[in-house]
CSV table of C-alpha atoms in Angstrom, one decimal:
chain,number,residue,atom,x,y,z
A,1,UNK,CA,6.5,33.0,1.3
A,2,UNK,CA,5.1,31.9,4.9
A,3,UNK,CA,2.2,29.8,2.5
A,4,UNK,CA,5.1,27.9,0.4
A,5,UNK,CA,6.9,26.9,3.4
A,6,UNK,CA,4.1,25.7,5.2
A,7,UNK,CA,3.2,24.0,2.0
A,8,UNK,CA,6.7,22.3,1.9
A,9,UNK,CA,6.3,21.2,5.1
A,10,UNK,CA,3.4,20.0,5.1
A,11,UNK,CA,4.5,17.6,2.0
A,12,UNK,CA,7.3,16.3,4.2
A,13,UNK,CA,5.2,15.4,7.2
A,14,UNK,CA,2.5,13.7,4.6
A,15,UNK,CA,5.2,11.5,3.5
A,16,UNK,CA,6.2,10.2,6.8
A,17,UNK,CA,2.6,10.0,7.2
A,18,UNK,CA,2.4,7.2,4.6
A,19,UNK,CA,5.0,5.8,4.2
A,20,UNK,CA,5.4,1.9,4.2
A,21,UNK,CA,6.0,-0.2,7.5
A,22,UNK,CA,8.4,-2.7,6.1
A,23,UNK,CA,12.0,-3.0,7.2
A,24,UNK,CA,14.4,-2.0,4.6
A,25,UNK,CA,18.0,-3.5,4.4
A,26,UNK,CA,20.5,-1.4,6.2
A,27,UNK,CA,21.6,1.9,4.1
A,28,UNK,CA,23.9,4.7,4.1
A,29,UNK,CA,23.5,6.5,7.2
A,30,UNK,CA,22.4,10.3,6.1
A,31,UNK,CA,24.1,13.0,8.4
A,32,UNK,CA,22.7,16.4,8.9
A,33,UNK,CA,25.3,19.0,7.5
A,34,UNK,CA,24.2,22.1,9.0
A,35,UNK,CA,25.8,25.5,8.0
A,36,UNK,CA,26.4,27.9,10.5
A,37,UNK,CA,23.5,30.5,11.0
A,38,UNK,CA,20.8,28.1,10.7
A,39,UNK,CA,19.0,25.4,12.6
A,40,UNK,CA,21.2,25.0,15.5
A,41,UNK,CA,22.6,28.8,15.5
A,42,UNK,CA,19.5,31.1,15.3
A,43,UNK,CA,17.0,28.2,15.3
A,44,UNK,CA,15.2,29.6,11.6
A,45,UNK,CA,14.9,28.3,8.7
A,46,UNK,CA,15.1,29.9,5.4
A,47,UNK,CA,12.8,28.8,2.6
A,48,UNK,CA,15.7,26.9,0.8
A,49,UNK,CA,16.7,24.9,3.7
A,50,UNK,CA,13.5,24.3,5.2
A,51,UNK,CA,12.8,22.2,1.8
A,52,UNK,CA,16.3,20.3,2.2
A,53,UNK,CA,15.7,20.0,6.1
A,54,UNK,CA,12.3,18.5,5.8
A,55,UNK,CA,13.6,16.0,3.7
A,56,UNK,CA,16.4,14.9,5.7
A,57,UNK,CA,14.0,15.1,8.5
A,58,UNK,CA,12.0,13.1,6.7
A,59,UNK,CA,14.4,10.3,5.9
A,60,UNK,CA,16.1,10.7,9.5
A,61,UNK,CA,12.9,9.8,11.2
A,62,UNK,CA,12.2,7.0,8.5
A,63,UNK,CA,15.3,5.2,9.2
A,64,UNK,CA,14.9,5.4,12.9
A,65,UNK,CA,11.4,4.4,12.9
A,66,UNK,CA,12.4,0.9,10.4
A,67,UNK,CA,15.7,0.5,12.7
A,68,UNK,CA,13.2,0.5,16.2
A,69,UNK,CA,10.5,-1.2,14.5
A,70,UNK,CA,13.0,-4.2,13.0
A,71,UNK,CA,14.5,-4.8,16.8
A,72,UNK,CA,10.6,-4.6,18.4
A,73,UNK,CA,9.0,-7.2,15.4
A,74,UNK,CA,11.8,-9.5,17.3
A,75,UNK,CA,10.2,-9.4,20.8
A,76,UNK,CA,7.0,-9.7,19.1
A,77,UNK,CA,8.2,-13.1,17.8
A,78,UNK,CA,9.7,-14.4,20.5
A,79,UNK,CA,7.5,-13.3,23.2
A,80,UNK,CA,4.3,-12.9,21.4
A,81,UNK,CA,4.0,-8.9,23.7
A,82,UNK,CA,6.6,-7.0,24.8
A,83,UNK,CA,6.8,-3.8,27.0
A,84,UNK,CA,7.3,-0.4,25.7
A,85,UNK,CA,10.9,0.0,24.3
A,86,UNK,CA,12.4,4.0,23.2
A,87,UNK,CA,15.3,4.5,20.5
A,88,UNK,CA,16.6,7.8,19.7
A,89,UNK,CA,18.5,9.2,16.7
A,90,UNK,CA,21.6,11.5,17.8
A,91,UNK,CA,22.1,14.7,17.1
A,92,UNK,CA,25.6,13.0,14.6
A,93,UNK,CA,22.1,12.3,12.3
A,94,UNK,CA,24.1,8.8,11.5
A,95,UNK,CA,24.0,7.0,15.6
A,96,UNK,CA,20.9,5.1,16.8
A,97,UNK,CA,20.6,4.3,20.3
A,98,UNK,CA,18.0,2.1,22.5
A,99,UNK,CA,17.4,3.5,25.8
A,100,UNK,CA,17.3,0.9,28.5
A,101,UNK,CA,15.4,1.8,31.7
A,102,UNK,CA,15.2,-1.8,32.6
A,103,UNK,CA,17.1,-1.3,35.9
A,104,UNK,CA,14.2,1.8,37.2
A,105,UNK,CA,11.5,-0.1,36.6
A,106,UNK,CA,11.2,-3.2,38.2
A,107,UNK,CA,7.9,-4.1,37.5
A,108,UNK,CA,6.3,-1.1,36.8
A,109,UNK,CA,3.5,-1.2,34.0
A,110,UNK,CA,3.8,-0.3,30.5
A,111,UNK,CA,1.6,2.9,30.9
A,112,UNK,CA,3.9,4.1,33.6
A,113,UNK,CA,6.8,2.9,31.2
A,114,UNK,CA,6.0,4.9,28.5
A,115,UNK,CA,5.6,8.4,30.5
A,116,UNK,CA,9.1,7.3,32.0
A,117,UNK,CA,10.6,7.4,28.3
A,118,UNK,CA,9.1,10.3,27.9
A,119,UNK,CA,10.5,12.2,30.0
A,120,UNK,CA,14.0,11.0,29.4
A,121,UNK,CA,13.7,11.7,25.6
A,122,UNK,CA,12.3,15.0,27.0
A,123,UNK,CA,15.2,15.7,28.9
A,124,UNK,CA,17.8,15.0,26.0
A,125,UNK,CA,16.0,16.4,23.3
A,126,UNK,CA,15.6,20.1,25.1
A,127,UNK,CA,19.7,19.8,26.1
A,128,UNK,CA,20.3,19.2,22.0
A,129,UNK,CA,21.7,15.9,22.5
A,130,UNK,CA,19.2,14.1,19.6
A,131,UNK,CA,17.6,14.5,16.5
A,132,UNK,CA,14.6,12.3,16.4
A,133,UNK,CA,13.1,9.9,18.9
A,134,UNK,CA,10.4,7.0,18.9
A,135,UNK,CA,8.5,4.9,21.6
A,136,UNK,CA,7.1,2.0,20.6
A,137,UNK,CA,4.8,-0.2,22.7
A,138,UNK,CA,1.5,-2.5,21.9
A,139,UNK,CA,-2.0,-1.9,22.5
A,140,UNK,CA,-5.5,-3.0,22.0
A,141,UNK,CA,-7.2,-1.3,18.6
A,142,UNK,CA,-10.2,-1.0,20.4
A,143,UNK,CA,-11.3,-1.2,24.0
A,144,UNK,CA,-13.0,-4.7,24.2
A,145,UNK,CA,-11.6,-6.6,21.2
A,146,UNK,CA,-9.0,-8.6,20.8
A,147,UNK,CA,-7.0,-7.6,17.8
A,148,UNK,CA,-3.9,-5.8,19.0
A,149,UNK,CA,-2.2,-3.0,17.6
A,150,UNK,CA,1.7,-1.7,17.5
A,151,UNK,CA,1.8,2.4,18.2
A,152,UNK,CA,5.5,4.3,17.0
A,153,UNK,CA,5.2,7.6,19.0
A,154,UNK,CA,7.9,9.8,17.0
A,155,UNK,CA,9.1,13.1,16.7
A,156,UNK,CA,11.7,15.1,15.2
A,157,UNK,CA,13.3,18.1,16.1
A,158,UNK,CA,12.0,20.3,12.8
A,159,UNK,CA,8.6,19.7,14.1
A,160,UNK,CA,7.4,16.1,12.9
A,161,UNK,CA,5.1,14.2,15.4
A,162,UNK,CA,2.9,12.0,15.1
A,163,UNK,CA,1.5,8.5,16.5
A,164,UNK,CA,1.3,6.1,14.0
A,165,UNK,CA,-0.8,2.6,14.6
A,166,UNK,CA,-0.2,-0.6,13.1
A,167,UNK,CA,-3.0,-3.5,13.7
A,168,UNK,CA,-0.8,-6.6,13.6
A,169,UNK,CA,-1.2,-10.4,14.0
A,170,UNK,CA,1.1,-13.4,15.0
A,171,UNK,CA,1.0,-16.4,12.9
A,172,UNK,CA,3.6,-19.0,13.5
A,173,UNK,CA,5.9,-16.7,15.2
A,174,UNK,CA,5.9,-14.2,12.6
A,175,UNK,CA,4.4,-10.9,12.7
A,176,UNK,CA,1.9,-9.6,10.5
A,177,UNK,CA,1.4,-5.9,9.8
A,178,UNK,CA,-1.6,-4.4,8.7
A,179,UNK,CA,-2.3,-1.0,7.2
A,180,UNK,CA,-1.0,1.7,9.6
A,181,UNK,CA,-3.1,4.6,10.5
A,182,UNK,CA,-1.1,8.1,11.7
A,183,UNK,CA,-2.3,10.7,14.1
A,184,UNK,CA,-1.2,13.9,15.3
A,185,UNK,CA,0.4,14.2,18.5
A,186,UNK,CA,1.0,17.4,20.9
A,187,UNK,CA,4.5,18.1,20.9
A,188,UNK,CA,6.4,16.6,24.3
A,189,UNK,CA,10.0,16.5,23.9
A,190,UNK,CA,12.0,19.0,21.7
A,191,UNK,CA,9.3,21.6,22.3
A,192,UNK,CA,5.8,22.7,24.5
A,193,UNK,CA,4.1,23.2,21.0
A,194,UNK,CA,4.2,23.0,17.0
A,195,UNK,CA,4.8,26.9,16.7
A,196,UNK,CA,8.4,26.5,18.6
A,197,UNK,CA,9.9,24.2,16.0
A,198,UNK,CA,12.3,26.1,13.6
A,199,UNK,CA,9.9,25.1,10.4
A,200,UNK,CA,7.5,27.7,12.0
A,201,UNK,CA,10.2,30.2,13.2
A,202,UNK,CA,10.8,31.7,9.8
């Protein structure tokens, strides 16, 4: 049983993996009916809701990711780079927020930026207050060269994280997106490490 539901999880977080950059048009937002002694009540997962979960998950962390990209491509156009920017999905499973930061940081750089939304998504991911968060900020694709790259830290609460990097171009004020590659990342903000997350707990 432990093999099947690694199994299904592992589909899940391939999906997310690879799936498509491009900014869909606005859909029904998906909210995360959760019965009671499960996720949020004992923190496992059976084997029939881990499948449904790591779906939802799935499509929760998909919508965010196309919602923060869609607003960042915009800065991109206009300013041709852009500091690092955070949105988080609440824990409704329907509410996207930005998280501003603007007024703490003066002119701090983007490196110190992007440890600074860190630890804020930290802070209300471990008090249950989110579902998903992302951080997305620019970067070269390799020390030395020139060709830039957009990276979408994310995570999810079911245990989905992953850095995924997305060589890019500006032609005329439009943004160009190349094919993105994804990376694991430790775990930083719902939990110390992969085996906390309720996909592991069962």
């Amino acid at each position: 049983m432990q093999k099947m539901n690694r199994f299904i999880f592992g589909v899940a977080l391939a999906a997310v993996n690879f799936l498509p950059l491009s900014v869909a048009a606005e859909e029904e937002q998906i909210e995360v009916q959760i019965p009671e002694n499960s996720v949020l009540s004992d923190g496992k997962l059976s084997s029939e809701e881990l499948a449904r979960y790591a779906i939802v998950g799935q499509e929760q962390l998909v919508r965010l990711t196309e919602k923060a990209t869609q607003e960042y491509t915009v800065g991109l156009q206009e300013n041709d780079s852009t500091m690092p920017a955070a949105w988080m999905l609440l824990n409704d499973g329907e509410t996207i927020k930005r998280i501003n930061i603007d007024g703490q940081t003066g002119q701090t750089p983007a490196s110190v930026r992007i440890l600074m939304y860190r630890a804020a998504l930290k802070s209300i991911a471990r008090r249950g207050k989110i579902n998903a968060a992302v951080i997305l900020y620019t970067g070269k694709v390799k020390e030395g060269e020139k060709a830039e790259a957009l990276v979408i830290e994310h995570e999810h609460r079911l245990g989905i994280a992953g850095n995924k990097i997305i060589p890019y171009t500006i032609e005329d004020g439009k943004v160009f997106y190349s094919q993105s590659v994804t990376k694991e990342k430790p775990f930083e903000m719902f939990y110390d490490d992969r085996g906390q997350a309720p996909t592991n707990q069962i």
